[in-house]
Coordinates of C-alpha atoms in Angstrom, one line a residue:
M1 CA 59.9 5.0 -28.3
P2 CA 57.7 7.9 -30.2
R3 CA 56.9 10.7 -27.7
G4 CA 53.6 10.3 -28.4
R5 CA 53.1 7.3 -27.3
K6 CA 55.3 8.0 -24.2
S7 CA 53.1 11.2 -23.5
K8 CA 49.8 8.8 -23.9
L9 CA 51.5 6.5 -21.6
R10 CA 52.4 8.7 -18.5
T11 CA 48.6 9.9 -19.0
R12 CA 47.9 6.0 -18.6
E13 CA 50.0 5.3 -15.4
R14 CA 48.6 8.8 -13.6
R15 CA 44.9 7.5 -14.5
R16 CA 45.5 4.2 -13.3
Q17 CA 47.4 5.7 -9.6
A18 CA 44.5 7.8 -9.1
Q19 CA 41.9 5.4 -9.1
S20 CA 44.6 3.0 -7.1
G21 CA 44.6 6.2 -4.6
T22 CA 40.5 5.8 -4.4
Q23 CA 40.8 2.0 -3.5
G24 CA 39.0 2.5 0.8
L25 CA 36.9 0.9 2.3
M26 CA 34.5 -1.5 1.8
G27 CA 35.6 -1.6 -1.8
A28 CA 34.6 -4.9 -2.4
Q29 CA 32.1 -7.5 -0.7
A30 CA 32.4 -10.4 -2.5
T31 CA 34.8 -12.7 -4.5
A32 CA 33.4 -12.3 -7.7
A33 CA 33.6 -8.8 -7.1
E34 CA 37.8 -8.5 -5.7
E35 CA 39.4 -7.1 -8.4
E36 CA 36.3 -5.6 -10.8
A37 CA 35.6 -3.5 -8.2
A38 CA 39.3 -2.1 -8.3
S39 CA 38.1 -1.3 -12.0
S40 CA 34.3 0.6 -11.1
S41 CA 33.3 4.0 -9.9
C42 CA 32.7 3.8 -6.3
P43 CA 32.0 6.8 -4.3
S44 CA 33.8 7.6 -1.3
L45 CA 32.2 9.1 2.6
G46 CA 36.2 11.5 2.4
V47 CA 38.0 9.2 4.8
T48 CA 41.9 10.5 6.0
T49 CA 43.9 7.2 7.0
R50 CA 47.7 7.6 8.3
R51 CA 49.5 5.3 5.3
K52 CA 53.1 4.5 5.5
P53 CA 55.8 7.2 3.8
G54 CA 55.2 6.5 0.2
A55 CA 52.1 5.2 0.1
K56 CA 49.2 7.8 -0.7
S57 CA 48.0 9.7 2.6
R58 CA 43.9 10.1 1.3
S59 CA 42.4 7.2 1.2
T60 CA 38.3 7.0 1.4
L61 CA 35.5 4.9 2.2
K62 CA 33.9 3.7 -0.2
S63 CA 29.9 1.4 -0.4
P64 CA 30.7 -2.0 -2.4
Q65 CA 28.3 -1.8 -5.7
G66 CA 30.2 -3.7 -8.3
A67 CA 30.2 -6.2 -5.4
L68 CA 26.4 -6.0 -5.5
A69 CA 26.0 -5.1 -8.7
T70 CA 28.5 -8.5 -10.0
T71 CA 27.6 -10.9 -7.5
T72 CA 25.9 -14.6 -7.7
N73 CA 22.4 -14.1 -6.1
P74 CA 22.7 -17.0 -4.0
A75 CA 18.2 -16.9 -3.0
G76 CA 19.0 -19.8 -5.6
V77 CA 20.5 -22.0 -3.5
S78 CA 17.1 -24.0 -2.8
P79 CA 17.3 -26.1 0.5
A80 CA 18.5 -29.2 -0.4
R81 CA 18.4 -32.3 1.2
S82 CA 22.4 -33.4 0.0
N83 CA 24.6 -32.0 -1.2
K84 CA 24.2 -33.1 -5.2
G85 CA 20.4 -31.5 -4.5
A86 CA 22.5 -28.6 -3.7
K87 CA 24.8 -29.0 -6.7
G88 CA 21.1 -29.7 -9.1
Q89 CA 19.6 -26.5 -7.9
M90 CA 22.3 -23.9 -8.8
K91 CA 22.9 -25.4 -11.8
K92 CA 19.6 -24.3 -12.7
K93 CA 19.4 -20.6 -14.5
H94 CA 17.8 -17.7 -12.2
S95 CA 14.5 -16.6 -13.1
S96 CA 14.8 -12.5 -13.8
S97 CA 13.2 -11.5 -10.3
Q98 CA 15.7 -13.7 -8.8
A99 CA 18.4 -12.3 -9.6
P100 CA 18.4 -9.4 -11.2
V101 CA 21.4 -9.5 -13.0
S102 CA 23.3 -12.3 -14.6
A103 CA 24.8 -15.0 -12.4
V104 CA 27.9 -15.9 -14.7
R105 CA 29.0 -13.0 -17.3
S106 CA 31.5 -14.3 -19.9
R107 CA 34.5 -11.8 -18.9
K108 CA 34.5 -13.0 -15.6
G109 CA 37.7 -15.8 -15.2
P110 CA 37.0 -19.5 -14.3
L111 CA 38.2 -19.1 -10.8
R112 CA 35.5 -16.3 -9.7
R113 CA 33.0 -18.4 -11.6
T114 CA 34.0 -20.7 -9.9
A115 CA 33.5 -18.7 -6.4
S116 CA 30.3 -17.2 -7.1
V117 CA 29.3 -21.2 -7.1
L118 CA 31.1 -21.8 -4.1
V119 CA 29.6 -19.3 -2.0
Q120 CA 25.9 -20.7 -3.2
F121 CA 26.5 -23.9 -1.8
L122 CA 28.0 -22.6 1.3
V123 CA 25.1 -19.6 1.9
H124 CA 23.5 -23.4 1.3
M125 CA 24.8 -24.8 4.0
Y126 CA 24.6 -21.6 6.8
K127 CA 20.6 -21.8 6.5
M128 CA 21.3 -25.5 7.2
K129 CA 23.7 -25.1 9.6
K130 CA 25.7 -27.2 9.3
P131 CA 29.4 -27.4 9.1
V132 CA 31.0 -28.4 5.6
R133 CA 34.5 -30.6 4.5
K134 CA 36.4 -29.8 1.8
A135 CA 35.7 -32.8 -0.2
H136 CA 31.9 -31.6 -0.2
M137 CA 33.8 -28.0 -1.2
L138 CA 35.7 -30.2 -4.6
K139 CA 33.0 -31.3 -5.9
F140 CA 31.7 -27.9 -6.9
I141 CA 35.4 -27.3 -9.0
A142 CA 36.3 -28.8 -12.0
K143 CA 39.2 -31.4 -11.6
K144 CA 41.4 -28.8 -13.7
Y145 CA 41.1 -26.2 -10.7
Q146 CA 40.8 -28.0 -8.0
N147 CA 44.9 -28.1 -7.3
R148 CA 43.6 -24.3 -6.9
F149 CA 41.0 -24.9 -3.9
P150 CA 43.3 -22.7 -1.0
E151 CA 42.2 -19.1 -3.3
I152 CA 39.3 -20.4 -4.7
L153 CA 37.9 -20.8 -1.0
R154 CA 39.9 -17.3 -0.2
R155 CA 38.0 -15.8 -3.0
A156 CA 35.0 -17.3 -1.1
S157 CA 35.8 -16.6 2.0
F158 CA 36.0 -13.5 1.3
S159 CA 32.8 -13.1 -0.8
M160 CA 30.8 -14.8 2.6
E161 CA 32.6 -12.7 4.9
M162 CA 32.0 -9.2 3.1
L163 CA 28.4 -9.8 1.9
F164 CA 26.6 -11.7 4.7
G165 CA 29.2 -10.9 8.0
V166 CA 29.7 -14.3 7.8
D167 CA 33.5 -16.3 9.3
L168 CA 34.5 -19.8 7.5
K169 CA 36.2 -21.2 10.3
E170 CA 38.2 -24.7 10.0
V171 CA 37.9 -26.7 13.5
D172 CA 39.9 -29.8 11.7
R173 CA 42.8 -30.0 10.7
T174 CA 42.3 -33.6 10.3
K175 CA 39.8 -34.2 8.3
H176 CA 39.3 -30.3 6.5
T177 CA 36.3 -28.9 8.4
Y178 CA 34.5 -25.5 8.2
T179 CA 32.0 -24.0 9.9
F180 CA 30.1 -20.9 10.3
V181 CA 30.3 -17.8 12.6
S182 CA 28.3 -14.5 11.9
K183 CA 29.3 -12.0 13.7
M184 CA 26.7 -10.5 15.3
A185 CA 24.2 -12.7 16.6
L186 CA 21.4 -11.4 14.3
P187 CA 17.8 -14.0 14.4
N188 CA 16.0 -15.5 12.3
D189 CA 18.5 -13.5 9.9
G190 CA 18.3 -10.3 10.8
T191 CA 14.3 -9.2 10.0
M192 CA 11.3 -9.7 12.6
S193 CA 9.7 -13.5 11.3
R194 CA 11.0 -16.5 10.5
G195 CA 11.9 -17.4 7.0
S196 CA 14.7 -18.6 4.8
G197 CA 16.3 -15.1 4.3
L198 CA 20.2 -14.5 3.2
P199 CA 22.4 -13.3 6.6
K200 CA 21.9 -9.4 6.9
T201 CA 25.4 -9.0 9.0
G202 CA 27.3 -7.7 6.7
L203 CA 25.1 -5.1 5.7
L204 CA 24.3 -4.0 9.2
M205 CA 28.2 -3.9 9.8
Y206 CA 28.7 -1.3 6.9
I207 CA 25.8 0.5 8.8
L208 CA 27.2 0.7 11.2
A209 CA 30.9 1.5 9.9
V210 CA 29.0 4.6 8.4
I211 CA 27.8 5.7 11.7
L212 CA 30.8 6.1 13.1
M213 CA 32.7 7.4 11.1
K214 CA 30.0 10.5 10.9
G215 CA 30.8 10.8 15.4
N216 CA 29.4 8.4 15.8
C217 CA 25.6 9.6 14.5
A218 CA 24.6 9.5 10.8
T219 CA 21.6 11.0 9.8
E220 CA 19.1 9.7 7.7
E221 CA 20.7 10.9 4.2
N222 CA 23.7 9.7 5.2
I223 CA 22.9 6.3 5.4
W224 CA 20.5 6.7 2.4
E225 CA 23.4 8.7 -0.1
F226 CA 25.8 5.1 0.6
L227 CA 22.5 2.9 0.7
N228 CA 21.9 4.0 -2.6
K229 CA 25.4 3.9 -4.5
M230 CA 25.6 0.0 -3.0
R231 CA 21.7 -0.2 -5.0
V232 CA 20.4 -0.7 -2.3
Y233 CA 16.7 2.2 -2.6
A234 CA 14.3 2.5 -0.3
G235 CA 11.0 0.8 -1.2
K236 CA 12.9 -1.1 -3.7
R237 CA 13.5 -4.6 -2.9
H238 CA 16.7 -6.0 -2.5
F239 CA 17.1 -9.5 -3.7
I240 CA 19.7 -10.4 -0.8
F241 CA 18.4 -7.4 1.8
G242 CA 14.9 -7.3 1.3
E243 CA 13.3 -4.4 1.7
P244 CA 15.5 -2.7 3.2
K245 CA 13.8 0.6 4.8
K246 CA 12.0 -1.9 6.8
L247 CA 14.9 -3.4 7.8
I248 CA 16.4 -1.0 9.2
T249 CA 14.3 1.2 10.4
Q250 CA 11.3 -1.2 11.6
D251 CA 13.3 -4.3 11.9
W252 CA 16.8 -4.2 12.9
V253 CA 15.0 -1.0 15.5
K254 CA 12.9 -3.3 17.2
L255 CA 15.9 -5.7 17.7
K256 CA 17.8 -2.6 19.6
Y257 CA 21.0 -2.8 17.1
L258 CA 19.8 0.4 15.7
E259 CA 18.4 3.7 17.0
Y260 CA 16.3 5.7 14.7
R261 CA 15.2 9.3 15.9
Q262 CA 14.3 12.5 15.2
V263 CA 16.7 15.3 15.0
A264 CA 16.7 17.6 17.3
N265 CA 14.4 20.9 16.8
S266 CA 14.4 19.9 12.7
D267 CA 11.6 21.5 11.2
P268 CA 10.3 19.1 8.6
A269 CA 11.6 16.1 10.9
R270 CA 14.9 14.6 10.9
Y271 CA 16.1 11.4 11.0
E272 CA 19.2 10.1 12.6
F273 CA 21.0 6.5 13.7
L274 CA 22.9 5.8 16.2
W275 CA 24.2 2.1 17.4
G276 CA 21.8 0.4 19.1
P277 CA 21.9 -1.6 22.3
R278 CA 22.2 -4.9 21.0
A279 CA 25.4 -4.0 18.8
H280 CA 27.4 -1.8 21.8
A281 CA 26.5 -5.9 23.6
E282 CA 27.7 -8.2 20.1
T283 CA 30.4 -6.5 18.5
S284 CA 32.5 -2.7 19.3
K285 CA 33.8 0.0 17.3
M286 CA 37.6 -1.7 17.2
K287 CA 36.2 -5.1 16.0
V288 CA 33.9 -2.8 12.7
L289 CA 37.1 -1.0 12.0
E290 CA 39.0 -4.6 11.4
F291 CA 36.2 -5.8 9.3
L292 CA 36.8 -2.8 7.0
A293 CA 40.3 -3.0 7.3
K294 CA 39.8 -6.1 5.8
V295 CA 38.3 -5.5 3.0
N296 CA 40.5 -2.3 2.7
H297 CA 44.1 -5.1 3.0
T298 CA 45.3 -2.6 5.4
V299 CA 45.2 -2.0 9.1
P300 CA 43.0 -1.2 11.9
S301 CA 45.1 1.8 13.0
A302 CA 45.5 3.1 9.4
F303 CA 42.1 5.4 10.4
Q304 CA 44.1 6.8 13.7
S305 CA 41.9 9.3 14.8
W306 CA 38.9 5.7 14.7
Y307 CA 41.4 3.9 16.0
E308 CA 43.0 5.8 19.3
E309 CA 38.9 6.4 19.3
A310 CA 38.3 2.1 19.4
L311 CA 41.6 1.6 22.0
K312 CA 39.8 3.8 23.9
D313 CA 35.9 1.8 23.6
E314 CA 38.7 -1.1 24.4
E315 CA 40.3 0.1 27.7
E316 CA 36.8 1.0 28.9
R317 CA 34.7 -1.9 27.7
A318 CA 38.1 -3.9 29.7
Q319 CA 37.3 -2.0 33.1
A320 CA 33.9 -2.3 33.1
S321 CA 34.4 -5.9 32.3
G322 CA 37.3 -6.2 35.7
C323 CA 34.2 -4.2 37.6
S324 CA 31.8 -6.5 36.9
S325 CA 33.9 -9.9 37.6
V326 CA 35.3 -8.3 40.9
L327 CA 31.2 -7.4 41.8
S328 CA 30.6 -11.2 41.0
S329 CA 33.4 -13.1 42.6
S330 CA 32.7 -10.4 46.0
S331 CA 29.0 -11.7 45.7
H332 CA 29.8 -15.0 45.3
T333 CA 32.2 -14.3 48.7
E334 CA 29.8 -12.9 50.7
S335 CA 27.3 -15.3 49.8
E336 CA 29.1 -18.6 50.8
A337 CA 30.3 -16.6 53.8
N338 CA 26.0 -16.4 54.6
S339 CA 25.7 -19.8 53.8
A340 CA 28.6 -20.6 56.1
L341 CA 27.5 -18.7 58.8
C342 CA 24.0 -20.6 58.8
G343 CA 25.4 -23.6 58.4

């Protein structure tokens, strides 16, 4: 092989390895962008992880900008009375006000396009609070790809979890029936008012992760630096998250998922975020690490310092739960004794 060509190949391989070395947390939020995120320019927050011998020792906490930019807009799924109606709605073209990007790009493979359409149907069923069967999902998959259903479903499930914070669980293996489980119990899909908004638990999980990675307290600059790289901007309505500044600094604060306070002695005033009491109650540091590890296709223990902190948090929770159980049991026994005496 000519020397010049060998040099180009070596340069290309070094570039590929450098790119793969930056594949970190939050690298993909949607199935449609799972592969695209690997080649997109994703910013980092500088997270060091422990890896197996021979693997890259440096990983980065990345924002899922590629996923948000390429995901089909689920807002195009309007509530329909039947699966057929939902399918008809999804076939319609999205208006420019509904989706800032093209719903389907020509460079996407057929499986990714199919998974994107399936995500829309799953979001529709989630909002209708109805379980979904394999037979229903197959209606959105061309016959020549139906034998690839497990892979398509895996992609769509990954998208639902990473983008919306919603898990798809199989509850009946005989009928292949699935139900939806949100990672947190956000009321009204995470807003203070009732409406037809999309699930926002995924965004909250990412913000909680940033707070955790920043020592359990992240400045407002930290949060917006990360969100901007996801193409989520204060004052600019997002097709999934709505007006993000109000959502983060007002709605989630009032719902007690986040604490938003002024940085001590800051002049001019600066603000910071912490986990709120409901976040502590409904999730844990370990669950957030598991969420992030899944995105990064690794295990929570790869993030050594945070993993140790999460283990300690789990122990403290277990001890507190044990004490509560003992107190409850003692109270119940005392009540029975008093009843016996009165009798």
